[in-house]
Coordinates of C-alpha atoms in Angstrom, one line a residue:
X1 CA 0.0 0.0 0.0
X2 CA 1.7 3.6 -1.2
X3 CA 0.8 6.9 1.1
X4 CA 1.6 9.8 0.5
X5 CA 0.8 12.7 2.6
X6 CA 0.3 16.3 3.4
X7 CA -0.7 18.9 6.1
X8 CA -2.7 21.7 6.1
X9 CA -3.8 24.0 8.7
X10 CA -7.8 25.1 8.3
X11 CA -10.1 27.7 9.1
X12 CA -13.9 27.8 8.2
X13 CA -15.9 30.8 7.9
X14 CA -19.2 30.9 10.4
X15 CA -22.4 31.8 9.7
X16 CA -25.4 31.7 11.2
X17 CA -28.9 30.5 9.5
X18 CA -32.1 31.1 10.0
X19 CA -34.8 28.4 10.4
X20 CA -38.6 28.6 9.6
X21 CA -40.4 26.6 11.5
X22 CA -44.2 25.7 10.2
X23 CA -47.0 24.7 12.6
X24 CA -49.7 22.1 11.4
X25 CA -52.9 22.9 13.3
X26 CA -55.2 20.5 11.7
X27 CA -55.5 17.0 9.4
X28 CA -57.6 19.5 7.6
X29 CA -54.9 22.0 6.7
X30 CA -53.8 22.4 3.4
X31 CA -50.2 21.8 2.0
X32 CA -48.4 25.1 2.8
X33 CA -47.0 26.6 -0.2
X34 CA -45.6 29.9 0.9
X35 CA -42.5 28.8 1.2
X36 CA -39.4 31.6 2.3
X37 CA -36.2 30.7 1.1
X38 CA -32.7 31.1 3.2
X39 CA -29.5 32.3 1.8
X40 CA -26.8 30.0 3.7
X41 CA -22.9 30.4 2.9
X42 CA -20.2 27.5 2.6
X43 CA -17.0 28.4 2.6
X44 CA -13.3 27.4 3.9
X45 CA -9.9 29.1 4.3
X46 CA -7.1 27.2 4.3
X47 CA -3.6 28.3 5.6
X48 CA -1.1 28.9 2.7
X49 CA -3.5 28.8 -0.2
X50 CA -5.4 31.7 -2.4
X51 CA -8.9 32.9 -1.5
X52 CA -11.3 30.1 -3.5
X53 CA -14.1 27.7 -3.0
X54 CA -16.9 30.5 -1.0
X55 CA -20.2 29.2 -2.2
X56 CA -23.4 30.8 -1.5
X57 CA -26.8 28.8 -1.8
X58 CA -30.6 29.4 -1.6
X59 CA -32.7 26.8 -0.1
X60 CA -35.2 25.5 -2.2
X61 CA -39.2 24.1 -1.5
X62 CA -39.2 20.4 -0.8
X63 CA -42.3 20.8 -3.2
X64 CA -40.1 21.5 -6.1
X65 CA -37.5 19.4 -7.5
X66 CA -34.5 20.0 -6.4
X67 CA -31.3 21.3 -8.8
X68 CA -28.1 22.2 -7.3
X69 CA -27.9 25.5 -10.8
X70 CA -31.1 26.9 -9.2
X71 CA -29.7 27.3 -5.8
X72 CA -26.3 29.0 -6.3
X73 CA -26.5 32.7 -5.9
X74 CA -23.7 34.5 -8.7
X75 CA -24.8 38.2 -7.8
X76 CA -23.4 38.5 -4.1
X77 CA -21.2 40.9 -3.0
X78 CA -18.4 39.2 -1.3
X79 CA -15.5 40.6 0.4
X80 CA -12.9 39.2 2.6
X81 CA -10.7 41.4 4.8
X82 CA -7.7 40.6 7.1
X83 CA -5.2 43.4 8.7
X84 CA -6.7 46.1 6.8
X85 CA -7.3 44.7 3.5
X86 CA -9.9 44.3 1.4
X87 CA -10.3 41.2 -0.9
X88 CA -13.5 41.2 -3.4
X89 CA -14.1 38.3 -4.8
X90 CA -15.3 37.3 -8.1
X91 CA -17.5 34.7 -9.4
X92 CA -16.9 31.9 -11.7
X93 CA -18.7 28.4 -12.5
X94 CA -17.5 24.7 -10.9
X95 CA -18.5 21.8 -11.4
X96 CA -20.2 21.7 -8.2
X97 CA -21.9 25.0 -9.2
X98 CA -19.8 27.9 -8.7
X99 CA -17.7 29.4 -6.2
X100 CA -16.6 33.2 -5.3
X101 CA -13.0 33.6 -5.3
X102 CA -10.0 35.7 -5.3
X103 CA -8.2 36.5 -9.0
X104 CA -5.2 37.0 -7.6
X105 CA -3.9 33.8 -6.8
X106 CA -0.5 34.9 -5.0
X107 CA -2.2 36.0 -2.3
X108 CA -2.6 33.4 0.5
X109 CA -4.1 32.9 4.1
X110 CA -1.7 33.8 6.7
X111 CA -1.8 31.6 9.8
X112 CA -2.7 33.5 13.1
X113 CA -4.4 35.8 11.3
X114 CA -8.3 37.4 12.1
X115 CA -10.4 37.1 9.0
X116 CA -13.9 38.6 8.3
X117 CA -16.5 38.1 5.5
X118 CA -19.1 40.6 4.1
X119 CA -21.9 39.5 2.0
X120 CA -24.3 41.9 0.5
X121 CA -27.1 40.0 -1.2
X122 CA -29.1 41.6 -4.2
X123 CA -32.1 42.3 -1.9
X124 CA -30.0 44.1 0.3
X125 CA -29.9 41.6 2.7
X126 CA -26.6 41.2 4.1
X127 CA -24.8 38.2 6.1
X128 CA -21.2 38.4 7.8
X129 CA -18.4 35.5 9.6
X130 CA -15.5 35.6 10.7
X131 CA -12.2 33.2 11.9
X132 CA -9.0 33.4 13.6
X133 CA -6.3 31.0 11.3
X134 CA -4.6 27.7 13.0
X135 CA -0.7 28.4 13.3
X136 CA 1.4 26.1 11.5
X137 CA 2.6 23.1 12.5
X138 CA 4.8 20.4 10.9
X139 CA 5.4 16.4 11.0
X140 CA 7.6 14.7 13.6
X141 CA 6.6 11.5 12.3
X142 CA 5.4 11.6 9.3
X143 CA 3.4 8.1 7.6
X144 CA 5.9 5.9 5.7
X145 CA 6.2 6.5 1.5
X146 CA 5.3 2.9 1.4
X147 CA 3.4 0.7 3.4
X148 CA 2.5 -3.0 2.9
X149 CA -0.2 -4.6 5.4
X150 CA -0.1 -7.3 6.7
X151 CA 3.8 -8.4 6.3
X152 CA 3.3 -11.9 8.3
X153 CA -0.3 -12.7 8.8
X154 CA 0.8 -15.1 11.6
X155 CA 2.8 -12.6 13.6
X156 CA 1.6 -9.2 13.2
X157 CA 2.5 -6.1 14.8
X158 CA 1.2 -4.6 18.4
X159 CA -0.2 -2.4 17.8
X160 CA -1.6 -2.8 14.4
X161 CA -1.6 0.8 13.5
X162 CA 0.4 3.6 11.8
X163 CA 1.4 5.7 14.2
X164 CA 2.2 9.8 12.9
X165 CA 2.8 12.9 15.1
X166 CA 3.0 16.3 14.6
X167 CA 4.1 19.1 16.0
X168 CA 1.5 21.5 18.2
X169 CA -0.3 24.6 16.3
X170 CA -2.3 27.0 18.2
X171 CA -5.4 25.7 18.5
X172 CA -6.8 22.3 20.5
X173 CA -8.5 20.2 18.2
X174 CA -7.3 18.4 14.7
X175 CA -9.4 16.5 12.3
X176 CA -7.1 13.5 10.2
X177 CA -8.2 12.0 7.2
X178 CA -7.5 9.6 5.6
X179 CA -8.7 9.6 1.4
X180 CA -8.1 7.1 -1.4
X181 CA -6.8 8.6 -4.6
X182 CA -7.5 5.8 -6.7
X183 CA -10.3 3.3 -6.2
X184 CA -10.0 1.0 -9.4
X185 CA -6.7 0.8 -11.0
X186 CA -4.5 -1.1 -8.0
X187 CA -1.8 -2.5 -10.1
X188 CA -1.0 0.9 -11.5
X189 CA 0.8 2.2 -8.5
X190 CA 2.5 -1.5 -7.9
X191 CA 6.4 -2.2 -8.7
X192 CA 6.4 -3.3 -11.4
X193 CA 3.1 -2.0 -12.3
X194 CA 0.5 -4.7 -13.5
X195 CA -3.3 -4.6 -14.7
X196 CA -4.7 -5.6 -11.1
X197 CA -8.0 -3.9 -10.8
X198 CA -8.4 -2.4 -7.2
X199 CA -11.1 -4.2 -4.6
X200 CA -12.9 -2.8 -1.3
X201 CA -12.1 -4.1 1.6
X202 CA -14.9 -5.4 2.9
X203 CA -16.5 -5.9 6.8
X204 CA -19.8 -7.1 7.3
X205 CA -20.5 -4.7 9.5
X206 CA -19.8 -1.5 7.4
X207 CA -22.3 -2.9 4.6
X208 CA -24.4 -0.6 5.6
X209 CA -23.0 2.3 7.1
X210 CA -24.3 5.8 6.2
X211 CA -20.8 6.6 4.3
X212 CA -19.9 3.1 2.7
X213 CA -18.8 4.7 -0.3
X214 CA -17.3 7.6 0.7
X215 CA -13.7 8.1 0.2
X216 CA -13.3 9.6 2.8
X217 CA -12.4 9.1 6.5
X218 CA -11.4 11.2 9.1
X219 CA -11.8 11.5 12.7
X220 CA -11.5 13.8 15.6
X221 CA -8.5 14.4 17.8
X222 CA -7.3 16.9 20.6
X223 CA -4.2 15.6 20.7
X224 CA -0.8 16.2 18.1
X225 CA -0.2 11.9 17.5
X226 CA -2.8 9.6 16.6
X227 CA -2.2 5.7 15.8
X228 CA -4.3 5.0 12.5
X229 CA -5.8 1.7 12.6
X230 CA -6.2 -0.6 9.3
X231 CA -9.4 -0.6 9.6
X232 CA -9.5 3.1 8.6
X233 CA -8.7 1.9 5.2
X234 CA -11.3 1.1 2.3
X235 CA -9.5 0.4 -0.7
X236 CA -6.0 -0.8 -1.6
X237 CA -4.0 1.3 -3.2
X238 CA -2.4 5.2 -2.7
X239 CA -3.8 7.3 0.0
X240 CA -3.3 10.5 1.2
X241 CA -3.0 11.1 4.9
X242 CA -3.7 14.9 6.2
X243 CA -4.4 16.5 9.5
X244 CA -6.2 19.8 9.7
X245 CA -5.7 22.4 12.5
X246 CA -9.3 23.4 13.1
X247 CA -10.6 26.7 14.2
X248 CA -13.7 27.2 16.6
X249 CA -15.8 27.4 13.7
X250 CA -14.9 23.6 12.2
X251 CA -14.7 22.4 15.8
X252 CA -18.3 23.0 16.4
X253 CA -19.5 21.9 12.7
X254 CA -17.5 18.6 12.8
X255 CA -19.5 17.9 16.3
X256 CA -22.3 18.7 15.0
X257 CA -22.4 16.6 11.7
X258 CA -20.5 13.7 13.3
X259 CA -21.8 13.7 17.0
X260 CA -25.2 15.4 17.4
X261 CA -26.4 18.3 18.2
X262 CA -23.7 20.5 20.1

């Protein structure tokens, strides 16, 4: 099995939503059809690269069918500032819809570093987040370029992990991950390479897990080391392995989606 890796340090914008609640009084009631839609923003700054990926969506009526083109908003004002500059974006198509980003690609996220986010929406609305940047941090012991598991299947190592470490940045939680770069074509990365296709690994008990197919795993730490077991691993093949400094923001959103309410 071939890893390589990387490290970033994250920071994700915040913003806070509003939720319409509707009350059903009666059996008798009819379907509700005045639906108000919610601008909602996604975005994420990460550490040492340019201003990019800051989507902003409108929610749509569960009475209508859904398509991702009629959500995306392309006519918000957004600007970024950090230590007195101002950053306004721009507005280009992605395959995943569009994003608002920064044309001037040499300018990157500084770590330890307060950013804010102004966005002015075409009905004047307006919407607003902010983030203090991770400082950065570096491997003390990085994942091997090449791993091969299991070497003896009769006497295998305690513990059965890869252990990695890293050096503390200024905030108290981490999210690794773990992510499979190429689910079909095994054989490819082999020495010498050969034709093998690539296979899951399979458990019965992840059959049916909510994220079977995702590839895509990461989990939670408040600590700089973290032994990764196998079993973190879906596919055969090259991986990447990266741990993410996470700000407040992230902290709370990774809880949230992986944990329950917070």
């Amino acid at each position: 099995m071939s890893v390589t890796y990387q490290m970033k340090s994250l920071a994700r914008l915040f913003v806070v939503c509003a939720f319409v609640g509707v009350a059903i009084t009666s059996c008798e009631d009819p379907v509700p059809n005045d639906y108000e839609p919610v601008n909602f923003i996604e975005g994420y700054l990460k550490v040492g690269e340019p201003i990019q990926n800051i989507q902003v969506f409108r929610t749509q009526s569960v009475t209508d069918t859904f398509k991702v083109e009629n959500s995306i908003l392309k006519d918000v004002e957004v600007v970024i500032s950090a230590n007195g500059e101002d950053y306004p974006l721009s507005f280009r198509d992605s395959e995943d819809g569009g994003e608002y980003f920064y044309p001037d690609t040499t300018v990157k996220i500084q770590p330890e570093t307060r950013y804010t986010a102004q966005f002015v929406f075409s009905d004047g609305s307006t919407a607003s987040g902010t983030t203090l940047t991770p400082g950065v941090f570096e491997w003390t012991a990085p994942p091997r370029d090449m791993l091969q598991y299991p070497v003896d299947t009769v006497k295998l190592p305690s513990p059965d992990s890869i252990a990695v470490a890293w050096t503390e940045s200024t905030v108290d939680a981490y999210v690794i991950s773990l992510k499979c770069l190429d689910t079909l074509n095994y054989g490819s990365y082999l020495t010498p390479p050969t034709d093998e296709l690539n296979r899951r690994i399979y458990r019965s008990w992840e059959e049916d897990a909510p994220r079977f197919d995702e590839v895509v795993r990461s989990a939670y730490l408040v600590d700089n080391d973290s032994p990764v077991g196998w079993f973190a691993f879906k596919w055969y093949g090259r991986h990447t392995v990266e741990v993410q400094a996470v700000d407040e923001n992230m902290d709370r959103w990774y809880k949230f989606t992986h944990w329950g309410s917070n």
